[in-house]
Short mmCIF file of C-alpha atoms and ligand atoms in Angstrom, two decimals:
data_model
loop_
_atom_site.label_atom_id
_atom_site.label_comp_id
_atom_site.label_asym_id
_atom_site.label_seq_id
_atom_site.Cartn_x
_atom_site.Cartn_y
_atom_site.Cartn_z
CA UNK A 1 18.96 0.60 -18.19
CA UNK A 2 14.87 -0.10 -17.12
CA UNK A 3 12.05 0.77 -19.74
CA UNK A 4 12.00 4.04 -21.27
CA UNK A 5 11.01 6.42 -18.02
CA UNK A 6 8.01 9.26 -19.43
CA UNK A 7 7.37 12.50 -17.05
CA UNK A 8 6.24 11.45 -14.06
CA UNK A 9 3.84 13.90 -12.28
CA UNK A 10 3.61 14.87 -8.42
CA UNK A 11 0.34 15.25 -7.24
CA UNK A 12 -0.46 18.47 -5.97
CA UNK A 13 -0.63 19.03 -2.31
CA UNK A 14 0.59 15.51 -1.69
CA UNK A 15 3.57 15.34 0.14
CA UNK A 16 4.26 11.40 0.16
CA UNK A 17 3.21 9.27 -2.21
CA UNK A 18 3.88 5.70 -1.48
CA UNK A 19 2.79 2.56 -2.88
CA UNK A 20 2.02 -1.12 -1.22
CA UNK A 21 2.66 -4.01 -3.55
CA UNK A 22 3.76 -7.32 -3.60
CA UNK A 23 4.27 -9.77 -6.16
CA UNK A 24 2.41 -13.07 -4.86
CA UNK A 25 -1.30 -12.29 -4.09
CA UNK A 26 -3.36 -12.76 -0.55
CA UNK A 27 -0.02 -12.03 1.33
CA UNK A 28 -1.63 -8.53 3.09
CA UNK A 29 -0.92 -5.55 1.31
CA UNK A 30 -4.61 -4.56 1.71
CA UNK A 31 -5.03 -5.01 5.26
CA UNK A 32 -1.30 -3.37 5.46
CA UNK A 33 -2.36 -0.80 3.69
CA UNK A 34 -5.67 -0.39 5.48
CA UNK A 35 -4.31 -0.68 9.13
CA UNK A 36 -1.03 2.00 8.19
CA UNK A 37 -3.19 4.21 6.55
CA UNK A 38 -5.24 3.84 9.97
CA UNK A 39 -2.05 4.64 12.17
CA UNK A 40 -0.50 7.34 10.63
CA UNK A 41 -3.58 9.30 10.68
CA UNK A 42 -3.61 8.44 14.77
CA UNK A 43 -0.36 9.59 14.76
CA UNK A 44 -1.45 13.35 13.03
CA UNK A 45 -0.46 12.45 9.81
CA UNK A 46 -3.43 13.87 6.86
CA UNK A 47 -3.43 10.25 4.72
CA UNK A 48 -5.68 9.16 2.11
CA UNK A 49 -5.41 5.89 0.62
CA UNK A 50 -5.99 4.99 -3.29
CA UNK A 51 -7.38 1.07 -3.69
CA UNK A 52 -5.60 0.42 -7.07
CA UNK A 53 -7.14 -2.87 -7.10
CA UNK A 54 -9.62 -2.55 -9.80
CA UNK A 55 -10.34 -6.24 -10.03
CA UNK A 56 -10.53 -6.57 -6.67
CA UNK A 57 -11.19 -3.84 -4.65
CA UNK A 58 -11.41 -4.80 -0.93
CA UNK A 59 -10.90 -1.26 0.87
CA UNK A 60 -13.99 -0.61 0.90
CA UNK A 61 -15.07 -3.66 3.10
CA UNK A 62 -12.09 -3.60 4.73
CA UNK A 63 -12.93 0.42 5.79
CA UNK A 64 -16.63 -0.26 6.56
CA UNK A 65 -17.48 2.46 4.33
CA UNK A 66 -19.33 1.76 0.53
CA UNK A 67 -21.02 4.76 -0.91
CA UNK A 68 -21.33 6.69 -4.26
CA UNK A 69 -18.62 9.18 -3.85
CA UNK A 70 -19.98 13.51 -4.68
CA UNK A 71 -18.62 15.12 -7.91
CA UNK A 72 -17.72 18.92 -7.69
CA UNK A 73 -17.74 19.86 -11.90
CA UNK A 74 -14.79 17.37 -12.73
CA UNK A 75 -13.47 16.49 -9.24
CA UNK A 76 -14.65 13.32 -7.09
CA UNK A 77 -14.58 14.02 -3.70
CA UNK A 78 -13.18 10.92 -1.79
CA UNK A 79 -14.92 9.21 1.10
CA UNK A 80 -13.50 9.30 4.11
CA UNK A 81 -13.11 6.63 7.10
CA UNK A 82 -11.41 6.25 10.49
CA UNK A 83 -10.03 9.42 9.57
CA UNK A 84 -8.61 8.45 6.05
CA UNK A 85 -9.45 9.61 3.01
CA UNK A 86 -10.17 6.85 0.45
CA UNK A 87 -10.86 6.29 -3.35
CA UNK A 88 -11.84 3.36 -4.50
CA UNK A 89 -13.25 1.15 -7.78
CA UNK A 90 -15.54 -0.12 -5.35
CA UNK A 91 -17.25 2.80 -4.55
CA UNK A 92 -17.77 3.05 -8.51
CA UNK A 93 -18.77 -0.48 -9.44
CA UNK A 94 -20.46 -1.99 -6.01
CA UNK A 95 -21.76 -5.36 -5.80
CA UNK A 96 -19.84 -8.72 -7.37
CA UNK A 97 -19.79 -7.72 -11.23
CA UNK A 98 -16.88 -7.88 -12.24
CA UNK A 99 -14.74 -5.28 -14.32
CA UNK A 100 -13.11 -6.19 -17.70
CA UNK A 101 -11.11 -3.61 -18.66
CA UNK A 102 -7.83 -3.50 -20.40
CA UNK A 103 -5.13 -1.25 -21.26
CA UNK A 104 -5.84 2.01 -21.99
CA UNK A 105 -8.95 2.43 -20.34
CA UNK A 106 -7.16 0.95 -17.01
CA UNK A 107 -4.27 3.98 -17.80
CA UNK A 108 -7.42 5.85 -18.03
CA UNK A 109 -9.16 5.08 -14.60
CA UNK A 110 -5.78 5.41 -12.57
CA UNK A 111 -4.81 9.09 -13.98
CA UNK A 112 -8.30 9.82 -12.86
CA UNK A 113 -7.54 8.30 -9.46
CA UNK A 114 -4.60 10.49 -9.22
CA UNK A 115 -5.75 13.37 -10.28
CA UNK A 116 -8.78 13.91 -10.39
CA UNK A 117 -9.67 13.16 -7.08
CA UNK A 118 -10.29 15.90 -4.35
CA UNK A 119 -7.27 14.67 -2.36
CA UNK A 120 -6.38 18.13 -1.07
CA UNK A 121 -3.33 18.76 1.41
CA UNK A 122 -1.98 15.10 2.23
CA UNK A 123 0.75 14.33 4.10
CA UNK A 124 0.45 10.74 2.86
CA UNK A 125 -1.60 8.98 -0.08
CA UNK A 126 -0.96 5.29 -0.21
CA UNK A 127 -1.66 3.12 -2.89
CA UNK A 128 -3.25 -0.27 -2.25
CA UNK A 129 -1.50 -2.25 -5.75
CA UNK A 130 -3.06 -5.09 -7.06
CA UNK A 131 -0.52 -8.36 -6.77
CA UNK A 132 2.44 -8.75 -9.07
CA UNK A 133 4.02 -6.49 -12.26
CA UNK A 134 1.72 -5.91 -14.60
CA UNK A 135 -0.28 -3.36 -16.48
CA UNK A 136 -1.86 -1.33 -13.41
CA UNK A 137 1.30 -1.25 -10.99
CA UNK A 138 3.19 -0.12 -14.47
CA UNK A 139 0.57 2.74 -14.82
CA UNK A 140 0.78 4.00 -11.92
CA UNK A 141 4.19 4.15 -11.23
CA UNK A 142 5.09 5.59 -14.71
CA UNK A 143 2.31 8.25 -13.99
CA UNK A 144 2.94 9.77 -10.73
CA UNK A 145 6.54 10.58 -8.90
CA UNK A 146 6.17 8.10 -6.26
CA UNK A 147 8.10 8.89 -2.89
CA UNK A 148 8.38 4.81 -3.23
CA UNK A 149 6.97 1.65 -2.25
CA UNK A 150 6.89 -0.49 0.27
CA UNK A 151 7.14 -4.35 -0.77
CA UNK A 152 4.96 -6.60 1.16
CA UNK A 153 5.82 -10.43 1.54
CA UNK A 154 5.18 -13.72 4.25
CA UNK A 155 8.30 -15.68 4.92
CA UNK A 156 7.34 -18.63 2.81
CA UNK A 157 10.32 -18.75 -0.36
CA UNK A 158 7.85 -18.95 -2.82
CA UNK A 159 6.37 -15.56 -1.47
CA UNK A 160 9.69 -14.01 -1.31
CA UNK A 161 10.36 -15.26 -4.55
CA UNK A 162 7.83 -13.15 -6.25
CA UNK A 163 8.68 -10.22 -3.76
CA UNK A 164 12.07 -10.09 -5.15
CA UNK A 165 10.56 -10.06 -8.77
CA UNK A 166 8.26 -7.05 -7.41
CA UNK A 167 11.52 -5.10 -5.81
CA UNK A 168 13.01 -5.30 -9.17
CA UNK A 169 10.26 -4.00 -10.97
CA UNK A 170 10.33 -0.81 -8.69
CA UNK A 171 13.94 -0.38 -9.17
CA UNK A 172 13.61 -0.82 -13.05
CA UNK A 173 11.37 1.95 -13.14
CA UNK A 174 13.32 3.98 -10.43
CA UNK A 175 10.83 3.74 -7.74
CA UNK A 176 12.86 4.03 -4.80
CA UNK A 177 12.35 0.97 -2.15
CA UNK A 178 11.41 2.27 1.27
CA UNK A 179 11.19 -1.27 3.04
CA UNK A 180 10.10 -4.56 2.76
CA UNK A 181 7.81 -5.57 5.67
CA UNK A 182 6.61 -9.53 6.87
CA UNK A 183 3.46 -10.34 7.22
CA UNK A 184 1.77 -13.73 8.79
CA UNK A 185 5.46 -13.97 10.16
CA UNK A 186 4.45 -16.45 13.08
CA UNK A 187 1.07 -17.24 14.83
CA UNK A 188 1.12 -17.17 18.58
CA UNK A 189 0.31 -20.61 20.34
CA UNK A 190 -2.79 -19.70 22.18
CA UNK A 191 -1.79 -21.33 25.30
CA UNK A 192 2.12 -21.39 26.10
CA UNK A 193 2.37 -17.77 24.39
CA UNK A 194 5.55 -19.14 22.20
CA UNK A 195 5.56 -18.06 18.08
CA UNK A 196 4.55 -20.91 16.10
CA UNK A 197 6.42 -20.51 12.68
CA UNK A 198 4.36 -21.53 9.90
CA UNK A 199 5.48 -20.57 6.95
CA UNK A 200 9.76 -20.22 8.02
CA UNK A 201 10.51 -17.55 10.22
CA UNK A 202 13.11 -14.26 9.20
CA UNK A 203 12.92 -14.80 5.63
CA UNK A 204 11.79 -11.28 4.88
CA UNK A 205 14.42 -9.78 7.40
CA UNK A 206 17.01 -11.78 5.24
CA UNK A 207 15.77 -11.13 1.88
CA UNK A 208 15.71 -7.61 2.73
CA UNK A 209 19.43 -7.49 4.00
CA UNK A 210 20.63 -9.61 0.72
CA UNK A 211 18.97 -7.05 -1.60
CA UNK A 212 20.34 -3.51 0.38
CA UNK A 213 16.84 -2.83 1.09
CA UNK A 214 14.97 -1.55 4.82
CA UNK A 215 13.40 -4.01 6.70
CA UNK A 216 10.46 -2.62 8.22
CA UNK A 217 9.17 -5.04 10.33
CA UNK A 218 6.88 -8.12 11.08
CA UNK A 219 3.03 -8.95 11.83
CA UNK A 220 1.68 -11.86 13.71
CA UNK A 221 -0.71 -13.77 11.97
CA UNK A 222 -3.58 -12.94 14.14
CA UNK A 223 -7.06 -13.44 14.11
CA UNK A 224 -8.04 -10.46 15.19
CA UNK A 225 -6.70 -8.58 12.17
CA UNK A 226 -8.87 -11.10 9.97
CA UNK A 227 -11.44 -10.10 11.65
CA UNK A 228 -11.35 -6.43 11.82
CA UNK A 229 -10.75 -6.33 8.05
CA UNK A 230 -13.63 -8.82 7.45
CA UNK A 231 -16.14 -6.56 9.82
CA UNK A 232 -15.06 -3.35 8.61
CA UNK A 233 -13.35 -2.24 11.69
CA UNK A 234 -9.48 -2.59 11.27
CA UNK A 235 -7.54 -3.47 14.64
CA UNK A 236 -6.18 -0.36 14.25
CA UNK A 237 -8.74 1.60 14.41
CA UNK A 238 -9.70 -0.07 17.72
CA UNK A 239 -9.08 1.49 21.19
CA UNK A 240 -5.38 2.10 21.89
CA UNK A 241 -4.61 0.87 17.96
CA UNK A 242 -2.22 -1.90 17.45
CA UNK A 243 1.19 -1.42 18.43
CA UNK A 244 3.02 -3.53 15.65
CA UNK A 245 1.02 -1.35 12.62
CA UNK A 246 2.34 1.79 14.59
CA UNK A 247 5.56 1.07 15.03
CA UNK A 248 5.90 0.40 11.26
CA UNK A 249 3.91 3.00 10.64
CA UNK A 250 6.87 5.39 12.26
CA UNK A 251 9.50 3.43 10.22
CA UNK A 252 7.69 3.98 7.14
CA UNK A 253 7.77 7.90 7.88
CA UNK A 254 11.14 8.01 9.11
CA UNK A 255 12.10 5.96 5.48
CA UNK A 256 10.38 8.42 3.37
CA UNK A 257 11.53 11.86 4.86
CA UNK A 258 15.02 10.02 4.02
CA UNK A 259 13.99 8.81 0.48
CA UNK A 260 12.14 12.58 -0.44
CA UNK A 261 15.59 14.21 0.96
CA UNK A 262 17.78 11.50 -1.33
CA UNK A 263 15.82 12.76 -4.57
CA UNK A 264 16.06 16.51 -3.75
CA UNK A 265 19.90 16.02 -3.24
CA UNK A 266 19.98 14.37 -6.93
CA UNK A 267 17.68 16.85 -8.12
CA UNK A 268 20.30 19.45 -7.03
CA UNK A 269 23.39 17.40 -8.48
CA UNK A 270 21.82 16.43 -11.59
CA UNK A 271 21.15 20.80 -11.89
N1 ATP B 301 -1.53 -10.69 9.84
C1 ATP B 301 -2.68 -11.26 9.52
N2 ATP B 301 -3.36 -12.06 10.39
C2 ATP B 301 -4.53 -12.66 10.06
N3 ATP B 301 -5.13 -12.54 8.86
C3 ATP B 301 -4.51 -11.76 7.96
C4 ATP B 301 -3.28 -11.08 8.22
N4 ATP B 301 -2.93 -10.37 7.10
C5 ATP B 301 -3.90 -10.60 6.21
N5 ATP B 301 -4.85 -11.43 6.70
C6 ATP B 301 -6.04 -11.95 6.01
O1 ATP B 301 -5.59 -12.63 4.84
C7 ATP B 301 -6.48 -12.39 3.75
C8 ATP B 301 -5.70 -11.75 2.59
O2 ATP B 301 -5.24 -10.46 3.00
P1 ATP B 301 -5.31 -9.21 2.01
O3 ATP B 301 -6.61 -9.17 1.30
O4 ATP B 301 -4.91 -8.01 2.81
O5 ATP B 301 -4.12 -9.59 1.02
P2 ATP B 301 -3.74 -8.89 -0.36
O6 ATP B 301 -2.25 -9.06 -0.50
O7 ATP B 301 -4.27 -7.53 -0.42
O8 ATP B 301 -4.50 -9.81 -1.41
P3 ATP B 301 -4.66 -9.52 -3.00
O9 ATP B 301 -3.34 -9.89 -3.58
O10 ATP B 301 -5.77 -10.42 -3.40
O11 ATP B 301 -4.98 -8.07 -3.14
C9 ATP B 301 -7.58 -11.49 4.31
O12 ATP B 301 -8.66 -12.29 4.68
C10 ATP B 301 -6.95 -10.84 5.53
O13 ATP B 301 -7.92 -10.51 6.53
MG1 MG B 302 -5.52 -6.59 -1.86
#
């Protein structure tokens, strides 16, 4: 048995919650979460996106988009970009000063996130989590009923090391694991066109297999996606959007209508 598990809430009018972590830092989860949060809202999906990185918030540079959000009474009304609707420390605390806030007041700040925030009818919120298992990724997940998360790793071992560490955490808590997904998987040599393999190559495919979860695919490290989330203007936000972010994008869907219909089927045996 994990930790003791407390209520967790759903969120009203939220249909998917999922979260993005990883357990080493810098490996993408924010310009994962950015750039999905980007696609399934090109694909017709209503998605907002929670920054949970209170230290660090970087969706708001990486969205182009840093303004004082309205208050309706008690509600905050999120900002919205390339069609996403967004919350954010950021948009609380601008500038480089930095937050120093512990325990309860970080429980505090992430139940007010959740709830209340002006989220309305969402087909998908996803939660940008800070790196590794600690207080705020403990929060959260014990707060809200997540749909589940999506682990986020490169294919060096020391990343996938910590990724494990993060997969277990979700599990302890009963978060179910909708897929793993490799970033900075290879970098394309610019002139013969072949995958250069820094960091290993298929590590994340075969960490996934040995611990039963979904693989749900693998990004090029790519300039371009630097780029975009340093300008404000994610690569998938750009023209015909970027095929690799969709296609996981459609996985990701596809893995949470079958992890929503899994807990409704235990709801119904547990009855
Ligand atoms: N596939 C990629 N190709 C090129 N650059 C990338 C790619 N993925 C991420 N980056 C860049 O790597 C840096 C770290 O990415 P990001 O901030 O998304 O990681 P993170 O996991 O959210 O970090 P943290 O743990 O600090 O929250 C950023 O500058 C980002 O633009
Ligand atoms: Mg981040």
């Amino acid at each position: 048995m994990g930790p003791q598990q407390p209520q967790k809430q759903p969120i009203p009018g939220v249909k998917n919650l999922i979260a993005v972590g990883s357990g080493k830092g810098g490996v993408g989860k924010t310009t994962l979460s950015v750039n999905l949060a980007i696609s399934l809202a090109r694909l017709g999906m209503r998605t907002g996106l929670l920054d949970a990185d209170v230290y660090g918030p970087n969706v708001p540079l990486m969205m182009g988009i840093n303004e004082a959000p309205r208050a309706i009474g008690e509600r905050i009304v999120p900002l919205e970009s390339y069609g996403v609707k967004l919350m954010s420390m950021g948009f609380l605390n601008p500038g480089d000063k930095a937050l120093i806030w512990r325990g309860p007041r970080l429980h505090g700040v992430m139940s007010q996130f959740l709830f209340s925030v002006e989220w309305g009818e969402l087909d998908y919120l996803l939660i940008d989590l800070p790196p590794g298992t600690g207080d705020v990724q403990l929060s959260l997940i014990q707060t809200a009923a997540m749909t589940g998360a999506v682990v986020v790793t490169t294919p060096s071992e020391v990343a996938l090391e910590d990724a494990r560490k993060a997969i277990d955490m979700f599990q302890q808590v009963r978060v179910p694991i909708l897929g793993m997904i490799e970033n900075m998987s290879y970098l394309e040599h610019p002139e013969l066109k072949t995958p250069l393999d820094l960091f290993g190559r298929g590590g994340g495919k075969r960490a996934a297999q040995a611990m039963g979860v979904a693989f749900l695919g693998e990004l090029a490290l790519d300039p371009q996606i630097r780029i975009g989330g340093d300008t404000g203007k994610p690569v998938s936000s750009q023209g015909k959007g970027n095929s690799a972010f969709e296609e996981i994008a459609k996985r990701l869907m596809a893995r949470s209508d079958e992890a929503r219909g899994a807990r409704k089927t235990t709801i119904v045996m547990e009855e």
